[in-house]
PDB file of C-alpha atoms in Angstrom:
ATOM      1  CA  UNK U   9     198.750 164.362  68.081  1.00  0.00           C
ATOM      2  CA  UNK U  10     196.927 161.848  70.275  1.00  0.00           C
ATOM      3  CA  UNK U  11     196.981 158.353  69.063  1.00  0.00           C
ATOM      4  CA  UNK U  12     196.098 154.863  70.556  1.00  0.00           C
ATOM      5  CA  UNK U  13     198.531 152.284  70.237  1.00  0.00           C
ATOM      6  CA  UNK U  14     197.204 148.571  70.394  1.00  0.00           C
ATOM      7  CA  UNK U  15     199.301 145.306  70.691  1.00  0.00           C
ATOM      8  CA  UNK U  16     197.313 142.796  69.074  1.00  0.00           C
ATOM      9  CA  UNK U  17     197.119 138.710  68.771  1.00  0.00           C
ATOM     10  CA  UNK U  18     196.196 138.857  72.452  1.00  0.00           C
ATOM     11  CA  UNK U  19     192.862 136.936  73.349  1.00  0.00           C
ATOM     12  CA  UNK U  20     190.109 139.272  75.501  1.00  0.00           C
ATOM     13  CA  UNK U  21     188.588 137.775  78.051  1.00  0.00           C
ATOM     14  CA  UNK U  22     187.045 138.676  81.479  1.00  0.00           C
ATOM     15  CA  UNK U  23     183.808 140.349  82.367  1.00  0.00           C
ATOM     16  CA  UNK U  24     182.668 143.868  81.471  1.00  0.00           C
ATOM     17  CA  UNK U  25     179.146 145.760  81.874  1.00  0.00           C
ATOM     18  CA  UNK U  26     177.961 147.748  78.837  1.00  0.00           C
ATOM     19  CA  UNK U  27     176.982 151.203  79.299  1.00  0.00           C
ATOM     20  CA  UNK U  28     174.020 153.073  78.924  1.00  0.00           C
ATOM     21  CA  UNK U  29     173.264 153.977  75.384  1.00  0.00           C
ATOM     22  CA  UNK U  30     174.604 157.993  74.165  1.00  0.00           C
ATOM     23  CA  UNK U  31     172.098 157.844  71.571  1.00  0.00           C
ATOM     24  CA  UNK U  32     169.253 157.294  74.090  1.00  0.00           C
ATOM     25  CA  UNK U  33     170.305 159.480  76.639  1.00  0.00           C
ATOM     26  CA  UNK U  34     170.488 162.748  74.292  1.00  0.00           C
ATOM     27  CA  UNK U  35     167.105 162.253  73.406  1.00  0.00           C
ATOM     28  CA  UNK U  36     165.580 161.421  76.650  1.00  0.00           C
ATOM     29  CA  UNK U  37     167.158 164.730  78.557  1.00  0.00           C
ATOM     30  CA  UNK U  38     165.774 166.891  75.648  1.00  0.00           C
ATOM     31  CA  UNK U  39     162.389 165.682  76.495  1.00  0.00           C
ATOM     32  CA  UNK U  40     162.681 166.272  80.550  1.00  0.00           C
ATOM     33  CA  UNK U  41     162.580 169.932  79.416  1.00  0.00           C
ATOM     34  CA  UNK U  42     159.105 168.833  78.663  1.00  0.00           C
ATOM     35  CA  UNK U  43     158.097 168.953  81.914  1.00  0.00           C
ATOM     36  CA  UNK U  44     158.359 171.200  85.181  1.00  0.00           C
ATOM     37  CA  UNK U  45     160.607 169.699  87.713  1.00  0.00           C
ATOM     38  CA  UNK U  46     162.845 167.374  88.389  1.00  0.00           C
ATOM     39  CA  UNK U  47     163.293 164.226  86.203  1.00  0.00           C
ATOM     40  CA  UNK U  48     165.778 161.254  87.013  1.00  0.00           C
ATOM     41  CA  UNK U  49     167.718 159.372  84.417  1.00  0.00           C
ATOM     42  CA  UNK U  50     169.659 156.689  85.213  1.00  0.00           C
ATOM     43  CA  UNK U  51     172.128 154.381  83.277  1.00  0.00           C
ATOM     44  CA  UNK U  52     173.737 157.759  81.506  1.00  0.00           C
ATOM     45  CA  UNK U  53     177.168 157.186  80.634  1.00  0.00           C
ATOM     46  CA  UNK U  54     180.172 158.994  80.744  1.00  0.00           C
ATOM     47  CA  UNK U  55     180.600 160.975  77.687  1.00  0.00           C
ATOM     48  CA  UNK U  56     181.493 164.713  75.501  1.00  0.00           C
ATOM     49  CA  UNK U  57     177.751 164.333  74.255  1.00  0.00           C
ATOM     50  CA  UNK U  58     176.573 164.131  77.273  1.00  0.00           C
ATOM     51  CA  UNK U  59     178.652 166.766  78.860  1.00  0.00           C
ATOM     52  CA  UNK U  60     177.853 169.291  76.344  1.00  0.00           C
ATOM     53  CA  UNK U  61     173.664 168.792  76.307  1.00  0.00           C
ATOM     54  CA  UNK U  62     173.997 169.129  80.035  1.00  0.00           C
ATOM     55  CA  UNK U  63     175.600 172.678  79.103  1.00  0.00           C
ATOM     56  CA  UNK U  64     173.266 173.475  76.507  1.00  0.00           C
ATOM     57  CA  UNK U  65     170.312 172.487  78.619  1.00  0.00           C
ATOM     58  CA  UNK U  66     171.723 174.776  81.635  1.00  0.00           C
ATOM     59  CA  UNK U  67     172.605 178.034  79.228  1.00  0.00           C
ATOM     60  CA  UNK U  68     168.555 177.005  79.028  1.00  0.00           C
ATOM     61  CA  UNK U  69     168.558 177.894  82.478  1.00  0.00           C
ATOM     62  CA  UNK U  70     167.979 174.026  83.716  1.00  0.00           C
ATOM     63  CA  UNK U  71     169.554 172.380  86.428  1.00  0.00           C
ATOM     64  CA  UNK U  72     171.652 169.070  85.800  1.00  0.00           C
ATOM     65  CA  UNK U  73     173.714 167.628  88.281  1.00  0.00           C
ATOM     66  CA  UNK U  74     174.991 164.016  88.402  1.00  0.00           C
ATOM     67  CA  UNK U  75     175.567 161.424  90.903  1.00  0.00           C
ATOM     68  CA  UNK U  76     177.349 158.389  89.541  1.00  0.00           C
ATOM     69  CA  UNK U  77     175.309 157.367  86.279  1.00  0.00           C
ATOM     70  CA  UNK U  78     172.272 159.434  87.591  1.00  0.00           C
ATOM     71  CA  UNK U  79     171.404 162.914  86.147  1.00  0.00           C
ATOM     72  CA  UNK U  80     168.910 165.060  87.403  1.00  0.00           C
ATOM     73  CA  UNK U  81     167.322 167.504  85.071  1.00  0.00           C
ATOM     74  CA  UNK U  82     165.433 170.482  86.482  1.00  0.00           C
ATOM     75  CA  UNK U  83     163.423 172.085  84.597  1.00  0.00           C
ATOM     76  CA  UNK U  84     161.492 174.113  87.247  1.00  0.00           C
ATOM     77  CA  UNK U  85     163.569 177.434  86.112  1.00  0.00           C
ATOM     78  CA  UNK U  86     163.547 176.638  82.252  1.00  0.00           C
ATOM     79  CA  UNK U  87     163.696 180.237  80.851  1.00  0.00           C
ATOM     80  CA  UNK U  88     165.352 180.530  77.630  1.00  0.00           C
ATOM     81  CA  UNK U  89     164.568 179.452  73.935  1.00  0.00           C
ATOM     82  CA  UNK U  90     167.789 180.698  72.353  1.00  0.00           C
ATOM     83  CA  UNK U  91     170.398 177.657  72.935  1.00  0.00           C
ATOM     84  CA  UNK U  92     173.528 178.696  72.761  1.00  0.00           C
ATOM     85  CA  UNK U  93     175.903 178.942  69.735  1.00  0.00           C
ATOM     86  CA  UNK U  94     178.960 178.025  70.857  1.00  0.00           C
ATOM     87  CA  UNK U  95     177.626 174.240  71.928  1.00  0.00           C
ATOM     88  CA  UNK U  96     175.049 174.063  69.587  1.00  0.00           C
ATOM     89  CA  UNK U  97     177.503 173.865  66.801  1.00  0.00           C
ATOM     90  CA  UNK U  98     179.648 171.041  68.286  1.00  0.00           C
ATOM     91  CA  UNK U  99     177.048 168.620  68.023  1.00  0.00           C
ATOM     92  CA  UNK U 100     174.588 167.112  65.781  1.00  0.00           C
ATOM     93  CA  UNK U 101     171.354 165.680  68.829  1.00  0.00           C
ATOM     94  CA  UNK U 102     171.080 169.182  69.678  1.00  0.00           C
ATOM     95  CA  UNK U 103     168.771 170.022  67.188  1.00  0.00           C
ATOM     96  CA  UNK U 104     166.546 167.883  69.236  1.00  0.00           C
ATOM     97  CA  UNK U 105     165.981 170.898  71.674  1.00  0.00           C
ATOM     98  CA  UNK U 106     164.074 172.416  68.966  1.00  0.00           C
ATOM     99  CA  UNK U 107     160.715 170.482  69.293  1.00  0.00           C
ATOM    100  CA  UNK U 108     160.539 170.703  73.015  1.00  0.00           C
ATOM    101  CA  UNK U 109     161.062 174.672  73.073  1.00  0.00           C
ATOM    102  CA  UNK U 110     158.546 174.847  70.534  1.00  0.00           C
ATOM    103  CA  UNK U 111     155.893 172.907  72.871  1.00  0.00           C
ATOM    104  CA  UNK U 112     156.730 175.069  75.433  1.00  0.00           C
ATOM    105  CA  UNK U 113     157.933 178.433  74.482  1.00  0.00           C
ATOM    106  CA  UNK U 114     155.956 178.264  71.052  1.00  0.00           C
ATOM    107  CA  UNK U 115     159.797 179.926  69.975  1.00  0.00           C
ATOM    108  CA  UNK U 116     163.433 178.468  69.565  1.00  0.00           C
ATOM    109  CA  UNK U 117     165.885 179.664  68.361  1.00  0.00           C
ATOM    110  CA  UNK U 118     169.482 177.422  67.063  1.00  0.00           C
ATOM    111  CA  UNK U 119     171.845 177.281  65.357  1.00  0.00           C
ATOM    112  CA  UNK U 120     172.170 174.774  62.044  1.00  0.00           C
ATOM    113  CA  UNK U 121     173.716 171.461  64.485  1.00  0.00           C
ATOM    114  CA  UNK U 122     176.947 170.261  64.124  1.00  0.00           C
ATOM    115  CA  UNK U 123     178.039 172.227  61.850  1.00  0.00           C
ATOM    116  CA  UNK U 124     176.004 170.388  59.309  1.00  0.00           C
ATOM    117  CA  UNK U 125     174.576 171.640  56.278  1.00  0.00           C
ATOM    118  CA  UNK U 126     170.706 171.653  54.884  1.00  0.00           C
ATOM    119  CA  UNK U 127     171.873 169.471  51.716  1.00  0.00           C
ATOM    120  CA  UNK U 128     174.685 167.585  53.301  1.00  0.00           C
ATOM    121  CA  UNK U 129     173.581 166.013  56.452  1.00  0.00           C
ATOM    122  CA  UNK U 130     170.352 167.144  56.361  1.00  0.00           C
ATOM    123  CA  UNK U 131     167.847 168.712  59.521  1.00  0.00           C
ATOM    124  CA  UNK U 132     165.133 169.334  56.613  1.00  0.00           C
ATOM    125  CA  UNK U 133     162.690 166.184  57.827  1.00  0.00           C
ATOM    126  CA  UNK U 134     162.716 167.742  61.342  1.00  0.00           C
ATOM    127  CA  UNK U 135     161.761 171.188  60.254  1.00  0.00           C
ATOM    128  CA  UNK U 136     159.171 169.809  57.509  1.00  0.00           C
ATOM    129  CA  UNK U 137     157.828 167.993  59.970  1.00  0.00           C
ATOM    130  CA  UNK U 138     157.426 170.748  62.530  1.00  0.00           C
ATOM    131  CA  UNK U 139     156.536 172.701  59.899  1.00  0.00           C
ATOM    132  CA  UNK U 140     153.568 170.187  59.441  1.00  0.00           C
ATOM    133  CA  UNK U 141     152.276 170.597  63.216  1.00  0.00           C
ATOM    134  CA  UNK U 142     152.088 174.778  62.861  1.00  0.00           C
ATOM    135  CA  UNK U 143     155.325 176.011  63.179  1.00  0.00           C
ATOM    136  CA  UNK U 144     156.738 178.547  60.991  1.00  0.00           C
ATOM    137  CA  UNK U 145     160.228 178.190  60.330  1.00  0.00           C
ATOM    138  CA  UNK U 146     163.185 180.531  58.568  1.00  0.00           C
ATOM    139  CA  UNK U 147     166.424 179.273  58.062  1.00  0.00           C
ATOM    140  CA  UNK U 148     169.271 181.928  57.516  1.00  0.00           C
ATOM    141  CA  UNK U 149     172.835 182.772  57.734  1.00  0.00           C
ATOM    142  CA  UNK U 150     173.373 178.884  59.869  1.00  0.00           C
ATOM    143  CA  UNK U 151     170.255 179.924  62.451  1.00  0.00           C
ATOM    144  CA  UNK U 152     167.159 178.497  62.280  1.00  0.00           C
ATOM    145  CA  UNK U 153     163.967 180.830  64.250  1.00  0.00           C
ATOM    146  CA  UNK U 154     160.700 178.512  64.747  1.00  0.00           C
ATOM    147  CA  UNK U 155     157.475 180.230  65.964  1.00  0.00           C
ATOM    148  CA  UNK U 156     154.259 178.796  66.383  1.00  0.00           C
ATOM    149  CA  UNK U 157     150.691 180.297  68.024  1.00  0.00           C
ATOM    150  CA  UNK U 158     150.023 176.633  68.841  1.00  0.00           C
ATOM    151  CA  UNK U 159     151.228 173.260  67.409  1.00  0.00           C
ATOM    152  CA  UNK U 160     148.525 171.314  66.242  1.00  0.00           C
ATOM    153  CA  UNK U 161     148.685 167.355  65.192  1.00  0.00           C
ATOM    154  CA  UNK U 162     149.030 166.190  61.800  1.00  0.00           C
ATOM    155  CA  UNK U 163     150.189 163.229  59.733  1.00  0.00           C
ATOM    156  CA  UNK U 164     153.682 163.378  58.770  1.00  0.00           C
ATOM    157  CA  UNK U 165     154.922 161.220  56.292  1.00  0.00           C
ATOM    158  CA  UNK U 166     158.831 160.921  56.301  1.00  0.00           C
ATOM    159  CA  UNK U 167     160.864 160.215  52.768  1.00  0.00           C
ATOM    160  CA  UNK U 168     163.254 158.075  54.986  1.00  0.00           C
ATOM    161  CA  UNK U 169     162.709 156.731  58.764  1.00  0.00           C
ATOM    162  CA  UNK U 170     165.294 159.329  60.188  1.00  0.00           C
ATOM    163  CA  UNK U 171     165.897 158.725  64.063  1.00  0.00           C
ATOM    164  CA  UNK U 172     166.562 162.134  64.881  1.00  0.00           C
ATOM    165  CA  UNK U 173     163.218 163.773  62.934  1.00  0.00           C
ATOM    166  CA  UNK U 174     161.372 161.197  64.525  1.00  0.00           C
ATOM    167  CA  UNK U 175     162.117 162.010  67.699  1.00  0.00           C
ATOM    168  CA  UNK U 176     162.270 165.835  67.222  1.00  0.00           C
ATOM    169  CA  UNK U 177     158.762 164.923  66.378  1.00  0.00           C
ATOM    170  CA  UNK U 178     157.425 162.794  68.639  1.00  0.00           C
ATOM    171  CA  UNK U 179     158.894 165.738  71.883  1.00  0.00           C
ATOM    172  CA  UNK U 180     156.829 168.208  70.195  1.00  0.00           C
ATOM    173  CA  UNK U 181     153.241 166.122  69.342  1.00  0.00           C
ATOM    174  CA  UNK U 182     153.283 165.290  72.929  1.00  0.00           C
ATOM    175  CA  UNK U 183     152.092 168.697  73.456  1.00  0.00           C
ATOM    176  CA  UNK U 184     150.351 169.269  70.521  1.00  0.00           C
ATOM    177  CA  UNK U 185     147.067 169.381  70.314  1.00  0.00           C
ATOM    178  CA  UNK U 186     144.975 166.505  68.348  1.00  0.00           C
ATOM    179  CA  UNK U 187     146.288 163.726  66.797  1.00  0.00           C
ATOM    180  CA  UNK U 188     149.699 162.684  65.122  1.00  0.00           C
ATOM    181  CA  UNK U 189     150.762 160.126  62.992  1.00  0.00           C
ATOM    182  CA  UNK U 190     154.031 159.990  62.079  1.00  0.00           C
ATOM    183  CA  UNK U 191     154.441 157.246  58.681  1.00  0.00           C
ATOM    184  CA  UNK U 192     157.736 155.523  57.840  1.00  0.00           C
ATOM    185  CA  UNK U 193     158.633 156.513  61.417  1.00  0.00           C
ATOM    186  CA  UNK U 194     162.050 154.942  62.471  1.00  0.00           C
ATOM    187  CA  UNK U 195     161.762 151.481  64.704  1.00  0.00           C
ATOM    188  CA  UNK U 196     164.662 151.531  66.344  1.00  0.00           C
ATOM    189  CA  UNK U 197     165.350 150.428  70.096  1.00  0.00           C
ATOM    190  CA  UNK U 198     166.569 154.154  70.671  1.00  0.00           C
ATOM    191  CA  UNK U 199     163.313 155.602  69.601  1.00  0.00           C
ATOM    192  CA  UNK U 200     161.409 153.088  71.398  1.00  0.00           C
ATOM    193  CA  UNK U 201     163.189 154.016  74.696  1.00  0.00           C
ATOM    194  CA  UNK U 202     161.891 157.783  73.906  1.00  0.00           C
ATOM    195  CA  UNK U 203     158.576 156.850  73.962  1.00  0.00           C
ATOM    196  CA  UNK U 204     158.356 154.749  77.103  1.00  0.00           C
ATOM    197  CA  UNK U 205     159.880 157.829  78.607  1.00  0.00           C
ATOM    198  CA  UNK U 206     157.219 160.265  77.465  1.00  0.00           C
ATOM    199  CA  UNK U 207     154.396 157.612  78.554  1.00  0.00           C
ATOM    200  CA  UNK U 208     156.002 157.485  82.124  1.00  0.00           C
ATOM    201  CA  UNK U 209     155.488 161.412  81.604  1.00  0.00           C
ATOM    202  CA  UNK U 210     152.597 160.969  80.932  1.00  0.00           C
ATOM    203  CA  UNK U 211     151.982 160.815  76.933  1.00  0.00           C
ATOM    204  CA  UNK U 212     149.769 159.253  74.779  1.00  0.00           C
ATOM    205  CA  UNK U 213     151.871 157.199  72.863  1.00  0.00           C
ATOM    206  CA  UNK U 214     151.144 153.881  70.516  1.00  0.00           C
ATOM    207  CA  UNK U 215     152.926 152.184  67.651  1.00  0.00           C
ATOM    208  CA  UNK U 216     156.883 152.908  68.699  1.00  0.00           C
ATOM    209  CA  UNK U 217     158.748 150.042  66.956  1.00  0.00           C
ATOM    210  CA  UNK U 218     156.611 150.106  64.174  1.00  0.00           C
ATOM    211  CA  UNK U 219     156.462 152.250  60.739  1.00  0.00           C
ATOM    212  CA  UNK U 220     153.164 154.381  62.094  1.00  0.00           C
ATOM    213  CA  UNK U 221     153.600 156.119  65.903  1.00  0.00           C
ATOM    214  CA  UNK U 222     150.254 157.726  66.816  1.00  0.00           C
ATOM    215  CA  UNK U 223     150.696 160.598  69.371  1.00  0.00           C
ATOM    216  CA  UNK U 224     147.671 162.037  71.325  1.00  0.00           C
ATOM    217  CA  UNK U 225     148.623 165.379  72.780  1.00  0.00           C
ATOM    218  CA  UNK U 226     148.302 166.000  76.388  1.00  0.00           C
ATOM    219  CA  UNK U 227     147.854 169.901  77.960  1.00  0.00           C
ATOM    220  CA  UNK U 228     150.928 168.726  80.681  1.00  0.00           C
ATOM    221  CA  UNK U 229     153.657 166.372  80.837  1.00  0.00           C
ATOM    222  CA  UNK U 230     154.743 165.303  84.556  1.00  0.00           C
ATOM    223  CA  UNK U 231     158.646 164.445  85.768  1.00  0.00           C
ATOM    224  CA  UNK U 232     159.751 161.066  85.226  1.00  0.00           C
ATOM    225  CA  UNK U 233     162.637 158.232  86.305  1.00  0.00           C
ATOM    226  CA  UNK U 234     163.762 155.958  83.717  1.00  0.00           C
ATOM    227  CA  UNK U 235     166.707 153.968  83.186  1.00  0.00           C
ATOM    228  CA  UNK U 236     168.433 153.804  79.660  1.00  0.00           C
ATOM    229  CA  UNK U 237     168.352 150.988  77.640  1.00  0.00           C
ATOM    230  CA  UNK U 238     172.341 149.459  76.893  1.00  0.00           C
ATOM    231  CA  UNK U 239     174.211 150.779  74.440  1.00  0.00           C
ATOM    232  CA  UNK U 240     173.417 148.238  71.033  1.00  0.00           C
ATOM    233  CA  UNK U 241     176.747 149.772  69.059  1.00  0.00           C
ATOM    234  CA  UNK U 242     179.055 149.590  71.945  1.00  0.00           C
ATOM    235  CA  UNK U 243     178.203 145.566  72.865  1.00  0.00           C
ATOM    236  CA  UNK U 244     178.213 144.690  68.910  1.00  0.00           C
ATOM    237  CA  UNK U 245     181.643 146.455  68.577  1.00  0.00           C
ATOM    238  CA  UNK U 246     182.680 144.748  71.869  1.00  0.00           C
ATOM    239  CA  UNK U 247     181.285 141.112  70.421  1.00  0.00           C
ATOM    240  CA  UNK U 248     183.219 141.213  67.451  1.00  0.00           C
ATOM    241  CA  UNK U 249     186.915 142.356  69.100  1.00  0.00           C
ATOM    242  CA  UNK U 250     186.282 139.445  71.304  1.00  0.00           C
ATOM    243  CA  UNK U 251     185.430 137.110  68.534  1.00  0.00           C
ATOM    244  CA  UNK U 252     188.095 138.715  66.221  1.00  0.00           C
ATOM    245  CA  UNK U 253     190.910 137.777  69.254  1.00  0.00           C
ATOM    246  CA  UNK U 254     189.767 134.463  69.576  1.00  0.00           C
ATOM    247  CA  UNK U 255     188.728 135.129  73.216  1.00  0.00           C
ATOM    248  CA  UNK U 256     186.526 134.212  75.579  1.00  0.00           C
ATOM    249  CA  UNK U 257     184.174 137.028  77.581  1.00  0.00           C
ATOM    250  CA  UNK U 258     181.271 137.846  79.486  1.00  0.00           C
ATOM    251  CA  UNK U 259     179.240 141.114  78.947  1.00  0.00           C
ATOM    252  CA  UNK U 260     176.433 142.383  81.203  1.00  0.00           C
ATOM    253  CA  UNK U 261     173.991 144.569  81.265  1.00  0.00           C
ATOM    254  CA  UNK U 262     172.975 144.019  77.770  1.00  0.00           C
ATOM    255  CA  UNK U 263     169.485 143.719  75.965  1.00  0.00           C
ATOM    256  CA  UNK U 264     169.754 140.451  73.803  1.00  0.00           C
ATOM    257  CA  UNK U 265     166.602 141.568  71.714  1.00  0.00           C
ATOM    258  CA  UNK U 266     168.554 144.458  70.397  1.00  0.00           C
ATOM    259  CA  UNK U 267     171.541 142.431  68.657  1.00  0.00           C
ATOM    260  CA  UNK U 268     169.222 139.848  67.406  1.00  0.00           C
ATOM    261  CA  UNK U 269     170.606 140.252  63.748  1.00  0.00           C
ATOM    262  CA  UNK U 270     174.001 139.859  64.989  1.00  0.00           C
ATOM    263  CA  UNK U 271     173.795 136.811  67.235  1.00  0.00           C
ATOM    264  CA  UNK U 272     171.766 134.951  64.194  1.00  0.00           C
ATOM    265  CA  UNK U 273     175.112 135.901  61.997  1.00  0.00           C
ATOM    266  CA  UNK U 274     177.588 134.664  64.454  1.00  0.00           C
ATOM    267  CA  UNK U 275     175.809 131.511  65.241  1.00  0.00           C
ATOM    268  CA  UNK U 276     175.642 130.879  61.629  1.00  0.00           C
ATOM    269  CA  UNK U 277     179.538 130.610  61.348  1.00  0.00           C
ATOM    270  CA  UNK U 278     180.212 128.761  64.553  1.00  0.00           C
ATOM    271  CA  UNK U 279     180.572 131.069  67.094  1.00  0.00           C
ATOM    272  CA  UNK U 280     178.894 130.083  70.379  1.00  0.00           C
ATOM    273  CA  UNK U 281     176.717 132.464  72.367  1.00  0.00           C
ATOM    274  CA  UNK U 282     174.994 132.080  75.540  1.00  0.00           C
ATOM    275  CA  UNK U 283     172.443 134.075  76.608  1.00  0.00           C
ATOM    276  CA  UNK U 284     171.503 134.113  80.211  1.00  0.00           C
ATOM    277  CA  UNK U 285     168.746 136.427  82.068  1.00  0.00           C
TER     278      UNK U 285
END
């Protein structure tokens, strides 16, 4: 078994840039499906999650090659809308294929994610919520087969503010057509990154960060370049070991509006933070 051994009482310090954030990234190369040609993503770290949508993107018949922390997504040759099993089931953001096949295609067909179940970690507020634009929808034996003649806007009203549902939803509205409103949407910075992507496509998007997101579909969606925001989880985690340690350090890259919470916290006990840029 593999295990990580780590001699502690040692003080971090130094300099380190935080990576692009995983959470962002799997989102954002789901929606360059959206559009034909090539799309440019920058800031995409090195990850499994990452490795395996760029598989499950090419068994899609895309092309994704990578240059440093650069992808480039083609989706010029996009010509499947069964993703495949085997890599489907490793990992939960795949589901998040589903809403862009369905704009496109008007079919998908996946497995159940992640080996996750309906009850247990549940994919039911994505598929109510396509279910709510026009798709029809059948769940069985762990595959779930979405049709549609057309996906037509809506207001969707989530129980909870799921990231993933939002998002699933918010890739399929931008095709849609009319008007959708998605209520108790989630606000966080992840989501928010999604839809500055689709606007650079070319969406109409308004209200990300909020409760209410208002989508106005579009007949086409255009290639786009973005850069993804920092990873939030990885400089929090990397905050605390330093002030755990008692060390000193210097992180870069980061987006000090997204650990606002956190720095409020720490200053409250006595630790000092500077904030520069």
């Amino acid at each position: 078994m593999e295990k990580f051994v780590i001699q502690g009482g040692v003080p971090l310090k130094g300099k380190l840039k935080v990576r692009g954030a995983k959470n962002s990234a799997l989102p954002l190369m789901c929606a360059s499906i959206l559009a034909e040609g090539k799309s440019h993503l920058l800031n995409v770290p090195h990850l499994m999650d990452i490795v395996t949508m760029q598989q499950v993107l090419e068994g899609l018949g895309v092309r994704v090659s990578r240059k440093d922390r650069t992808l480039e997504i083609d989706s010029t040759n996009l010509s499947g809308y069964q993703a495949p099993y085997e890599l489907i089931k490793k990992m939960r953001a795949s589901i998040l294929v589903l809403g862009p096949l369905l704009a496109r295609y008007g079919k998908a067909e996946i497995c159940l994610p992640g080996g996750c179940c309906i009850g247990r970690r549940p994919v039911n507020l994505h598929l109510e919520g396509l279910r709510k634009l026009g798709a029809r929808i059948k769940v069985k034996r762990g595959y779930i087969e979405a049709y549609t003649n057309g996906l037509k806007g809506n207001s969707v009203h989530f129980d909870l503010p799921s990231v993933g549902a939002t998002e699933n939803l918010m890739l399929s509205a931008c095709l849609s057509e009319g008007e959708t409103v998605i209520r108790n949407a989630s606000l966080t910075p992840e989501v928010v990154d999604l839809a500055r992507f689709l606007r650079e496509m070319g969406a109409e998007i308004q209200g990300e960060g909020t409760s209410v997101i208002r989508i106005s579909g579009v007949q086409r969606l255009r290639p786009a370049r973005h850069s993804i925001i920092p990873d939030r989880i990885t400089a929090g985690t990397l905050i605390m070991a330093i002030i755990a340690s008692g060390g000193e350090a210097t992180l870069e890259g980061i987006r000090p509006d997204h650990l606002g919470i956190i720095f409020t916290k720490l200053r409250e006990i006595g630790t000092e933070i500077e904030v520069n840029g």
